[in-house]
Coordinates of C-alpha atoms and ligand atoms in Angstrom, one line a residue:
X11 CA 184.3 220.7 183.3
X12 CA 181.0 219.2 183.5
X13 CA 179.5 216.1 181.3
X14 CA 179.2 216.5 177.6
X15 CA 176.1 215.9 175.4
X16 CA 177.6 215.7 172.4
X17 CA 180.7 214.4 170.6
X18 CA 180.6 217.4 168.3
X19 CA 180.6 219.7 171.4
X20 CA 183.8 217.7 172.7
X21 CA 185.5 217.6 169.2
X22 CA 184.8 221.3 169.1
X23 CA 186.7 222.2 172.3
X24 CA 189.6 219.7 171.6
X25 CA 190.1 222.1 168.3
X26 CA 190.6 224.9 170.8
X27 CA 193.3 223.3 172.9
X28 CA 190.8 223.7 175.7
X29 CA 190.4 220.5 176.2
X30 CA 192.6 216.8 176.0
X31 CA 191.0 213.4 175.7
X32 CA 193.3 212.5 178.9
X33 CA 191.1 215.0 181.0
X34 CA 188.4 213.7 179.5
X35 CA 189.1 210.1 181.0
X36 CA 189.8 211.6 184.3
X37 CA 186.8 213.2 184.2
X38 CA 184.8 210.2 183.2
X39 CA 186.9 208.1 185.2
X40 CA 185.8 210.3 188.3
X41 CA 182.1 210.3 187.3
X42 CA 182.0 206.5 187.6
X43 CA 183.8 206.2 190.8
X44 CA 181.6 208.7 192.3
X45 CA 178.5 206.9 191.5
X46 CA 179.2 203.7 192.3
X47 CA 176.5 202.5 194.1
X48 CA 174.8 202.5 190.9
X49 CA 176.8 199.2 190.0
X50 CA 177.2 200.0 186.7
X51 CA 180.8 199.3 186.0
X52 CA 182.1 195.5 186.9
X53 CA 185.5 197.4 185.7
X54 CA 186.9 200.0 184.3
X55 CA 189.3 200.2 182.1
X56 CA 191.7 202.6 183.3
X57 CA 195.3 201.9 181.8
X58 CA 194.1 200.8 178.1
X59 CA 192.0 204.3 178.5
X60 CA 194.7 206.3 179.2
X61 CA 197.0 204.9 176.9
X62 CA 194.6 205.4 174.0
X63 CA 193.6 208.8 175.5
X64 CA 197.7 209.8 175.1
X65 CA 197.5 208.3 171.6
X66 CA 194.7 210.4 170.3
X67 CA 196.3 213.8 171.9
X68 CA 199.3 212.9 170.1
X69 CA 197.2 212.1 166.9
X70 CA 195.2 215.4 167.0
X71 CA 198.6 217.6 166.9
X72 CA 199.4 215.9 163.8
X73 CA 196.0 216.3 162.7
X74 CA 195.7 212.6 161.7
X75 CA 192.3 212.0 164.3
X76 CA 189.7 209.7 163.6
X77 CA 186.1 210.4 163.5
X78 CA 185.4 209.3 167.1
X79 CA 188.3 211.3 168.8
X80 CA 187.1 212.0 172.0
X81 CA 184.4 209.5 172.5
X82 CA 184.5 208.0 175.8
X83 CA 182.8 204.7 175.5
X84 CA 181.7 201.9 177.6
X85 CA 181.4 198.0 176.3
X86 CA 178.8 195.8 178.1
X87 CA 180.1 192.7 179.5
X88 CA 179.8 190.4 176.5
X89 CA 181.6 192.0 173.8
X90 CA 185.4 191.0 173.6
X91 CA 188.5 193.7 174.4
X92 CA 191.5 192.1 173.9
X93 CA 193.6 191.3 177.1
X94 CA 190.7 192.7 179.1
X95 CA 188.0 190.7 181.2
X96 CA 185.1 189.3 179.9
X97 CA 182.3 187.8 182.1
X98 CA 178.5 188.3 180.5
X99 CA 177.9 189.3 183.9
X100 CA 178.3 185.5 184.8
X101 CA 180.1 183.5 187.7
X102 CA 180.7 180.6 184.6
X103 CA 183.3 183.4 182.9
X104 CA 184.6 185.4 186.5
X105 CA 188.1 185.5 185.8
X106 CA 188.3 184.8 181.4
X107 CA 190.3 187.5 179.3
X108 CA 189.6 187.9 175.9
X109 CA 192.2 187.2 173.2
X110 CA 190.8 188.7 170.8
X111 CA 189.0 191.9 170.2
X112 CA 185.2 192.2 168.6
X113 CA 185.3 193.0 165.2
X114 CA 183.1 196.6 166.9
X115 CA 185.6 197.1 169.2
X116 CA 188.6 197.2 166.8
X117 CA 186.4 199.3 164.5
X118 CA 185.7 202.2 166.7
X119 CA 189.6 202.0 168.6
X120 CA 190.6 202.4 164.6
X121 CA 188.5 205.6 164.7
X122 CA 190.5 206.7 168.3
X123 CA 187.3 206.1 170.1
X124 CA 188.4 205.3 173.9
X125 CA 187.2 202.4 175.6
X126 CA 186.1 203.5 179.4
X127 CA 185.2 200.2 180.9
X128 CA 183.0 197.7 180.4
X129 CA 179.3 197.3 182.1
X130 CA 177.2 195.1 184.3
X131 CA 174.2 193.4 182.4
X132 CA 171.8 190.7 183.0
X133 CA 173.8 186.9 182.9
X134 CA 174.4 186.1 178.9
X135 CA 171.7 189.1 178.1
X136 CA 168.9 187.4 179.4
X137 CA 166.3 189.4 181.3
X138 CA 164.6 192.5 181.6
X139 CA 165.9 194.0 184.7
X140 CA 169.3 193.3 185.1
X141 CA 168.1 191.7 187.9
X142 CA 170.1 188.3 186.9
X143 CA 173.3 189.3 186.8
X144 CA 176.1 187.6 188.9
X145 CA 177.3 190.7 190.1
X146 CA 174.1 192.5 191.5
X147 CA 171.1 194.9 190.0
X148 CA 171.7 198.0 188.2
X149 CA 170.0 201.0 190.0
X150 CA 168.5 203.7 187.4
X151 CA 169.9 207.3 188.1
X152 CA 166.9 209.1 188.2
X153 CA 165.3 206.9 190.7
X154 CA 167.8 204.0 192.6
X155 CA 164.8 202.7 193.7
X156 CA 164.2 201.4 190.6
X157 CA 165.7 199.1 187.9
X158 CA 167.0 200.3 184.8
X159 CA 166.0 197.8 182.4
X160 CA 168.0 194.7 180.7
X161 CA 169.5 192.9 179.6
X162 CA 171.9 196.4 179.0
X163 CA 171.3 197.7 182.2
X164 CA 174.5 199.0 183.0
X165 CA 175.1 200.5 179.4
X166 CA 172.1 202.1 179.6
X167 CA 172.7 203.9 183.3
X168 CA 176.5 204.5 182.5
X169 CA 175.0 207.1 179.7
X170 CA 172.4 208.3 181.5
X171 CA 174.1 209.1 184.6
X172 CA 177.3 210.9 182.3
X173 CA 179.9 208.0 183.4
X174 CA 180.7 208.3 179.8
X175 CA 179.1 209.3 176.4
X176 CA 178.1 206.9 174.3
X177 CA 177.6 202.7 175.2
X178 CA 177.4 199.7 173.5
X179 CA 174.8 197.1 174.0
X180 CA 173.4 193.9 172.4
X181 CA 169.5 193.2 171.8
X182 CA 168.1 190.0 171.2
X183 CA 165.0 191.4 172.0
X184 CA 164.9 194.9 173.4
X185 CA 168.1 194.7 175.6
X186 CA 169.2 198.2 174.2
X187 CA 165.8 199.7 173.5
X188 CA 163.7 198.3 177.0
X189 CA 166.5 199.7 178.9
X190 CA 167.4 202.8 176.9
X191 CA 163.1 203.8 177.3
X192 CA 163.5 203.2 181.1
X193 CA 166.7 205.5 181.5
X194 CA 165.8 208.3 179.2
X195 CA 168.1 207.8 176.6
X196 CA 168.6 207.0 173.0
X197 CA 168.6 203.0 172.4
X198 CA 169.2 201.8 168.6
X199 CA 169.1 198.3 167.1
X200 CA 170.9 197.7 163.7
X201 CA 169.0 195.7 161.0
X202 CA 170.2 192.0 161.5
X203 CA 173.4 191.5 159.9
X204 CA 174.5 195.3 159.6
X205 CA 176.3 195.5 162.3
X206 CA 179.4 192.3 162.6
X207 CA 178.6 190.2 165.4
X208 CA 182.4 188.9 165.9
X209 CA 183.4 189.1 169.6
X210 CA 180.0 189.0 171.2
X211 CA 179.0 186.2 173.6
X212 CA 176.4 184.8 171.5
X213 CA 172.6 184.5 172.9
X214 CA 170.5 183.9 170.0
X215 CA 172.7 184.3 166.8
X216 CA 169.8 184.9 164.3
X217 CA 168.9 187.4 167.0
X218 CA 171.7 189.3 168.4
X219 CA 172.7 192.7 166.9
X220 CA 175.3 194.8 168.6
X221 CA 174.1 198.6 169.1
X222 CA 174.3 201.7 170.9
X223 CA 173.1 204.1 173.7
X224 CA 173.8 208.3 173.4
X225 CA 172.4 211.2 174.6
X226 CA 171.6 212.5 170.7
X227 CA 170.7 210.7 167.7
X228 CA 174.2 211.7 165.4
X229 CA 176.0 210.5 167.5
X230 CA 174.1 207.0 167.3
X231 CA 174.7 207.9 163.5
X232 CA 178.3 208.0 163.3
X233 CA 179.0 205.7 165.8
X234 CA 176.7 203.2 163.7
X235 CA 178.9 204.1 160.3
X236 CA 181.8 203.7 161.6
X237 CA 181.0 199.8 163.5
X238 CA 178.3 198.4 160.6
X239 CA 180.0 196.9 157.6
X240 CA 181.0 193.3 156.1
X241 CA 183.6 191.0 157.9
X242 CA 185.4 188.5 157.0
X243 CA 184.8 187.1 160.6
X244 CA 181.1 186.8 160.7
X245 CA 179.4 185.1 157.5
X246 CA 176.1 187.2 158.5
X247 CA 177.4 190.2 158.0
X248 CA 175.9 192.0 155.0
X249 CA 178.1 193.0 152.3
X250 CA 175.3 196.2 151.2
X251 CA 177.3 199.2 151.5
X252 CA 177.2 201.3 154.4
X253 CA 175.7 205.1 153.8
X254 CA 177.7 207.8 155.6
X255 CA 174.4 207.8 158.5
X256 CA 175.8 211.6 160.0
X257 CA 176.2 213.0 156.8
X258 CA 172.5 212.6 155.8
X259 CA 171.1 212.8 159.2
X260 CA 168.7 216.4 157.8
X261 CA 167.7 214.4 154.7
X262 CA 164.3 214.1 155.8
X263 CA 163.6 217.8 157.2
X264 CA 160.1 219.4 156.4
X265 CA 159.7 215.9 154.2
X266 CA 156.1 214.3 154.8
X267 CA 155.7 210.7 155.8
X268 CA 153.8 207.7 156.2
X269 CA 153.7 205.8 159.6
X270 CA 151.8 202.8 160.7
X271 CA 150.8 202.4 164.3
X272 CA 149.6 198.9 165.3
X273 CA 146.1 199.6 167.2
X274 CA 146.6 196.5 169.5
X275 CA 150.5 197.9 170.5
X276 CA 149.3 201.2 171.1
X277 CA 145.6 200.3 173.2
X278 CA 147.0 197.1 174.5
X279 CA 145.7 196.1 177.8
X280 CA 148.9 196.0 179.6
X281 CA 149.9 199.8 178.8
X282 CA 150.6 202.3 181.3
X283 CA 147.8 205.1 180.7
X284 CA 150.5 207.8 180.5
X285 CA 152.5 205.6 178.2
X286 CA 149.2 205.1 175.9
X287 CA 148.7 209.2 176.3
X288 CA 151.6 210.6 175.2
X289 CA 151.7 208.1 172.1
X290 CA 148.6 208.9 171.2
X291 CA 149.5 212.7 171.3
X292 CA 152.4 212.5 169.4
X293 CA 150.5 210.5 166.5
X294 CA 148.1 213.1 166.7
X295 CA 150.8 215.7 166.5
X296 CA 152.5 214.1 163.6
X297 CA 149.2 214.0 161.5
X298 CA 148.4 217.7 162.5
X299 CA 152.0 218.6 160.6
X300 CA 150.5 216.3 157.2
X301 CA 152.7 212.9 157.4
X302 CA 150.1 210.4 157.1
X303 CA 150.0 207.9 160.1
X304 CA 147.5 205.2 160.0
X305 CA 146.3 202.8 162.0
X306 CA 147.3 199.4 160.6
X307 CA 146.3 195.6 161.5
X308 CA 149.1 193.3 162.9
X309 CA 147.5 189.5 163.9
X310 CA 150.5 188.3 165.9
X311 CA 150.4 190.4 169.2
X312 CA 149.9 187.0 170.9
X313 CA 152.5 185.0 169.4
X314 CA 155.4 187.4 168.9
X315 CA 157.0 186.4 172.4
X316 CA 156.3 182.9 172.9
X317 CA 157.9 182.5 169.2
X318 CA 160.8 184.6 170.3
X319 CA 161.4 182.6 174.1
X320 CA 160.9 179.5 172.1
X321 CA 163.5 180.3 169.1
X322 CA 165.6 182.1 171.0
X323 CA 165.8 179.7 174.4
X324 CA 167.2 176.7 171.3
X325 CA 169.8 178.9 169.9
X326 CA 171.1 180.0 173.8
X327 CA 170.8 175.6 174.4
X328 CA 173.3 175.5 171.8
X329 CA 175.2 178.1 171.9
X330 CA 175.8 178.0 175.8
X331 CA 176.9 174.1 175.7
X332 CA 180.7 175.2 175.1
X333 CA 180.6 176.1 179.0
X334 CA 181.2 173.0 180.5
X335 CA 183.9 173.3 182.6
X336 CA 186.2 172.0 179.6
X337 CA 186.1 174.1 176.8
X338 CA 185.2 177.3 178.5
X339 CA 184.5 178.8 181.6
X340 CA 183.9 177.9 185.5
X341 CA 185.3 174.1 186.6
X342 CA 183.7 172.7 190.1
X343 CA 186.1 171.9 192.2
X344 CA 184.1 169.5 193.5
X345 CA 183.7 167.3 190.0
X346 CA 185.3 164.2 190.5
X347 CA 185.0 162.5 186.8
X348 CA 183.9 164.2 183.5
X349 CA 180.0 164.1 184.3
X350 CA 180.5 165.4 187.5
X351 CA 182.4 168.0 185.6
X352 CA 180.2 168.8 183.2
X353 CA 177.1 168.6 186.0
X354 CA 178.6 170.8 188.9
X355 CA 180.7 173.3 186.8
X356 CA 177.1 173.9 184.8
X357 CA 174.5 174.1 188.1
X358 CA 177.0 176.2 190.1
X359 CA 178.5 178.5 186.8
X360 CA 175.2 179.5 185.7
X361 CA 172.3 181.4 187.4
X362 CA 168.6 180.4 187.8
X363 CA 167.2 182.2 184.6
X364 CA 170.1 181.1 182.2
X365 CA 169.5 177.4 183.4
X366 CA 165.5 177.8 182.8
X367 CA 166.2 179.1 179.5
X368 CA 168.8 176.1 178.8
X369 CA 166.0 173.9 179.8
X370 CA 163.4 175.2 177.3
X371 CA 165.7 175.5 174.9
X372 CA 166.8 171.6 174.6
X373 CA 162.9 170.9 175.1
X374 CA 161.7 172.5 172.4
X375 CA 164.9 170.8 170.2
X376 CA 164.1 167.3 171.4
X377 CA 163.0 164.3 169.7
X378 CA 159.4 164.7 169.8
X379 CA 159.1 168.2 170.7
X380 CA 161.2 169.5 167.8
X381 CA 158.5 170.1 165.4
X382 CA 155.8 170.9 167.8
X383 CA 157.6 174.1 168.8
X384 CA 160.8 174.7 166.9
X385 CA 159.6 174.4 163.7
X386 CA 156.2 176.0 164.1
X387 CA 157.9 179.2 165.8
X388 CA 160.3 179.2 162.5
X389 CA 157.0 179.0 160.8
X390 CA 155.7 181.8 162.7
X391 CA 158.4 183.6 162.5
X392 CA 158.1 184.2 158.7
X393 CA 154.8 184.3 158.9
X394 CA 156.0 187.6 161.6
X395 CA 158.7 188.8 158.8
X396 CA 156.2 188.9 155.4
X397 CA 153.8 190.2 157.2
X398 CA 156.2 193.3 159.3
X399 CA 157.5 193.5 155.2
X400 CA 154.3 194.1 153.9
X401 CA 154.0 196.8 155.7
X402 CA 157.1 198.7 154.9
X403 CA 155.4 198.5 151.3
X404 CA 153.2 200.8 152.2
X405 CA 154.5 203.1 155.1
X406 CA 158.0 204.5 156.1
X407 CA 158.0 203.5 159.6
X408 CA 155.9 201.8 162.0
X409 CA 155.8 204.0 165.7
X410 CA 154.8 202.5 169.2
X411 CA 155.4 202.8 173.0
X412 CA 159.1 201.4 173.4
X413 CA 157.8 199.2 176.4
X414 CA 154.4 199.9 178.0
X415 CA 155.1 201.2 181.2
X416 CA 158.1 203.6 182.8
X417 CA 160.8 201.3 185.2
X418 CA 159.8 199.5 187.7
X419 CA 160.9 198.7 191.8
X420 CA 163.5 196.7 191.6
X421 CA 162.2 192.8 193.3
X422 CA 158.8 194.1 192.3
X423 CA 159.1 191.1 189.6
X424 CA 161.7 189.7 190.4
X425 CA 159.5 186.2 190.9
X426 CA 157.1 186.3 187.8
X427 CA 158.6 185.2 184.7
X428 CA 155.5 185.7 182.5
X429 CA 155.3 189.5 183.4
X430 CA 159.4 189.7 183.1
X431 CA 158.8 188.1 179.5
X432 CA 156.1 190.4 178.2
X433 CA 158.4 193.4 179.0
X434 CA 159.2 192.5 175.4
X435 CA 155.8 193.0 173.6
X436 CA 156.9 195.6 171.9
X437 CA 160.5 195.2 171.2
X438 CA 160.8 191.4 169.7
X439 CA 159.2 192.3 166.5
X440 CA 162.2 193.8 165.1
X441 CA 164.4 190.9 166.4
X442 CA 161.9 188.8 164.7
X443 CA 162.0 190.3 161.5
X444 CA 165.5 191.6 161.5
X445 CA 164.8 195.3 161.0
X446 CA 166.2 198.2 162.5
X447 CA 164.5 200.0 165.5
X448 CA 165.3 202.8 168.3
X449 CA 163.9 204.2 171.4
X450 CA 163.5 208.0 171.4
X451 CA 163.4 209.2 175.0
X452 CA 159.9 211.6 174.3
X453 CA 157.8 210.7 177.3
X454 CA 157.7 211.0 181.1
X455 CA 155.2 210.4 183.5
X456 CA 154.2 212.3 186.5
X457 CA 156.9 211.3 188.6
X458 CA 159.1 212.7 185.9
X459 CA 160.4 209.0 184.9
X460 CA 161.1 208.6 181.6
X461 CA 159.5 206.6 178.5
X462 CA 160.9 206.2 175.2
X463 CA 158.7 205.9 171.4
X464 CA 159.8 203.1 169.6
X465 CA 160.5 203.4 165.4
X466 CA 160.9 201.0 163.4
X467 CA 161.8 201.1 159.6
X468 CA 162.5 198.2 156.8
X469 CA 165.7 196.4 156.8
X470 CA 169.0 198.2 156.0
X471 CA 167.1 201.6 156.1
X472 CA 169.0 202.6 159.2
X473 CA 169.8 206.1 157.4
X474 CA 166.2 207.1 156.9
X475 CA 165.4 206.3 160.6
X476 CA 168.5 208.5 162.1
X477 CA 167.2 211.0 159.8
X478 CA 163.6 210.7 161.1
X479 CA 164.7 210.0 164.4
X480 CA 166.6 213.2 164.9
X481 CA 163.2 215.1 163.9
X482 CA 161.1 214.1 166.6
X483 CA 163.8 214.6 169.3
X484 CA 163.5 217.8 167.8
X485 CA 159.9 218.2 167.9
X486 CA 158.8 216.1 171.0
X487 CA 161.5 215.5 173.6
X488 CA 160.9 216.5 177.1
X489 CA 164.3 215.8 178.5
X490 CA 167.0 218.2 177.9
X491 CA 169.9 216.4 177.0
Ligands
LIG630 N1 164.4 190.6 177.7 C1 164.7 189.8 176.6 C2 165.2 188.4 177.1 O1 165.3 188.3 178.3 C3 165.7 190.5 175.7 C4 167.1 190.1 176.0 C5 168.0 190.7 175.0 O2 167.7 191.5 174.1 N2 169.3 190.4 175.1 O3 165.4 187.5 176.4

C-alpha cells in the first residue's frame, strides 16, 4: 500500500473491501515512525487511533459511516483531545491532558475521522519557523536542511511527507498558509468566526482561526463543512449557515472572474525573483483565458505587520497570564512564596520569543502607552478591514505570492526578529480583516522547492474560493499530488 492523495480514493477502496481504516493506521502509523528525524510528531496517538479505526470498520459494514471515514488526521499541539496531551509545543504545558475535546475535534470524530497524533509547532503559535518550539525544529521533507515554516510546522510536514492525510492548524497570521507555501501543500484559513475556536490554546482571539492542510483542495472542502458552524461554546462563532463546500466545489468551472493583485505585494522589494516570476505568469495566464485581473492600490503594505505584532502581542499578554504556575501549567520548584511562583514558573515555563511577545504586549496595554499603540493599531486595523472590503466590491478575489521567498536554512534567521516578522507580509491581511485565504502549492524554484499563490476572497465566501481554488490547481500546479 502506498500513501493516499485523496480521501475519495481511500473511501473508494474501503467500498471494495480492499482496504480497512485499521491498515490504514498501521500504515500511517509506520510512515511516521520511519521519518522521525523530521520531528514532526511530539506523539502519536496510537490506542485512541486504533480504537476509532475498529469503530469505523464496524460502522462501514452497517453502512452507517460518516463523511470523513478514513481520514487519517493529525492535530497540532494546541487544539484539545480529550484525555490526550496537550503542550503548544511548550515546557509551561509538558505533562497537561486535556479534559475536554475542541469543539473541531469532536466535530470531525462525529464524522469517524481518526485522529493520528498530534504535531510539533512553534511555542503558543508564535513564529515563523518552528524554530521556537520547546521540543526542537521541524525539518521540511523535501530538503531537511531546511525549515518548514511556522508556526504549523509540523502539520504542515506531517502532510507533506504522507505521515497522514489531512492536518489541522491554527493561523493568527499565516501559521497554516506560510508553512503550507514552504512544504508544497494546500494551507486554508476560515473567515474569522466560521470555524469554532473552542479547545484551541488561544494566541490572539480576534485572530485565531482553526484550519487545514491536504494534498487537494475537496478535501479542504469537506473537511471545512463538516468543522465550520455555530457553537454554543464560543460566542464568535457565526451563526450564517454553512454551504455544503464539496458539493459545489465545480460551481465556478469555465466561469470568468475578477481578481485584484496589489502592485506593491507582487513587486515588493523583498520578493524572491522566482516567486515574483511565476506570479506574474500566472496573472498573465489567467487574463489570457478572459477573467479580468487588475492591478489594484492597497496604502498599508507598511503598517499591516506592526499593527498585527502590536494587536496581537496584547491579546497573547492576556491571554497567556493564566500560566502562572497556579492556574495552569509549569510550577518552579525553586519558588519559595507566590511571587517567586509566579516569577520562576513564568521565566523558566516560557521560551525567549513568547516572553518578548508578553513584553510588548503589556507595553503597548499600559498606562501611557495604551492609546499610542493599542488604540491606533485598532484604528488601523479598520482602516486595513474597509479598505480589504472595498475591494471585494469590485473583484472576486484578491491573488498574491503566499510568502515571498521558498524555505529557508534552518538558524539562517534564527537571530533577526525583524526579518522572522516580515515572513508575514503577505499573510496578516486576512487575519486583519477576518476573511478567508489559502495557499495553492503552484510554484517551485530551481532547486525544485516549493512556493504557494495566495487567494483571498470576502468574508464567509469560503465556497467560492474552494471552488476557484480547485481551478487553478487544475490549471497551474507543478507538483503532482
Ligand atoms: N508568524 C506569525 C507570528 O509569529 C504567525 C503566527 C500564527 O499565525 N500563529 O505571529
Amino acid at each position: 500500500m502506498k500513501g493516499f492523495t485523496s480521501l475519495k480514493n481511500v473511501q473508494l477502496e474501503l467500498a471494495n473491501s480492499s482496504l480497512s481504516c485499521i491498515e490504514l493506521v498501521n500504515y500511517y502509523l509506520n510512515e511516521i515512525e520511519k521519518q522521525k528525524k523530521l520531528n514532526v510528531f511530539l506523539e502519536t496517538f496510537e490506542i485512541s487511533a486504533k480504537a476509532q479505526a475498529q469503530q469505523v470498520d464496524a460502522k462501514r459494514k452497517e453502512g452507517k459511516a460518516g463523511k470523513l471515514a478514513g481520514l487519517i488526521i493529525s492535530i497540532k499541539d494546541n487544539i484539545c483531545y480529550q484525555g490526550h496531551k496537550l503542550s503548544a509545543s511548550s515546557k509551561m504545558l509538558e505533562g497537561f491532558e486535556s479534559l475536554y475535546s475542541s469543539t473541531v475535534v469532536e466535530r470531525l470524530l462525529k464524522e469517524d475521522a481518526i485522529i493520528i497524533g498530534r504535531t510539533n509547532c512553534d511555542e503558543f503559535a508564535m513564529g515563523s519557523s518552528n524554530e521556537n518550539s520547546y521540543y526542537g525544529v521541524v525539518k521540511n521533507p523535501l530538503n531537511i536542511n531546511k525549515v518548514a515554516g511556522g508556526s504549523s510546522g509540523g502539520a504542515a510536514a506531517s502532510v507533506a511527507a504522507g505521515m497522514c492525510m489531512a492536518a489541522l492548524g491554527s493561523d493568527t497570521g499565516g501559521s497554516i498558509r506560510q508553512p503550507a507555501s514552504f512544504t508544497g501543500t494546500i494551507g486554508f484559513k476560515p473567515t474569522y468566526g466560521r470555524v469554532s475556536r473552542h479547545g484551541l490554546i488561544a494566541f490572539g482571539s480576534s485572530f485565531d482561526q482553526i484550519g487545514t492542510f491536504t494534498k487537494n483542495v475537496e478535501d479542504a472542502s469537506l473537511i471545512s463543512e463538516v468543522m465550520a458552524g455555530s457553537d454554543a461554546f464560543d460566542s464568535t462563532a457565526s451563526k450564517k449557515e454553512v454551504p455544503l463546500y464539496s458539493k459545489s466545489i465545480d460551481s465556478l468551472q469555465g466561469k470568468k472572474l475578477k481578481i485584484a493583485y496589489f502592485d506593491c505585494y507582487v513587486n515588493h522589494e523583498g520578493i524572491d525573483p522566482e516567486v515574483k516570476k511565476r506570479t506574474i505568469e500566472i496573472i498573465e495566464r489567467l487574463r489570457a483565458e478572459g477573467h479580468q485581473v487588475d492591478e489594484v492600490k492597497f496604502d498599508f503594505l507598511d503598517q499591516i505587520v506592526p499593527t498585527y505584532y502590536v494587536l496581537t502581542t496584547a491579546e497573547a499578554s492576556s491571554n497567556l497570564a493564566r500560566y502562572d504556575g497556579i492556574h495552569f501549567g509549569y510550577r518552579s520548584p525553586n519558588a519559595t512564596d507566590l511571587e517567586s511562583t509566579y516569577v520562576k514558573s513564568r521565566s523558566e515555563g516560557f521560551g525567549k520569543e513568547v516572553k518578548r511577545r508578553i513584553m510588548l504586549g503589556t507595553y503597548v496595554l499600559s498606562a501611557g502607552y495604551y492609546d499610542a499603540y493599542y488604540t491606533k493599531a485598532q484604528k488601523v486595523r479598520r482602516l486595513v478591514r474597509d479598505c480589504t472590503k472595498e475591494v471585494f466590491e469590485k473583484y472576486d478575489f484578491i491573488i498574491s505570492p503566499t510568502s515571498p521567498h521558498t524555505a529557508f536554512d534552518i538558524n539562517a534567521q534564527k537571530d533577526d526578529q525583524i526579518k522572522m516578522y516580515l515572513e508575514d507580509i503577505f499573510t496578516v491581511q486576512a487575519n486583519l480583516a477576518g476573511i478567508p485565504a489559502i495557499s495553492l502549492p503552484l510554484g517551485e524554484n530551481e532547486e525544485k522547492m516549493p512556493f504557494g499563490i495566495q487567494l483571498m476572497a470576502s468574508a464567509f465566501d469560503e465556497e467560492k474560493l474552494f471552488a476557484f481554488s480547485k481551478e487553478l490547481v487544475n490549471k497551474f500546479s507543478l507538483i503532482s499530488a
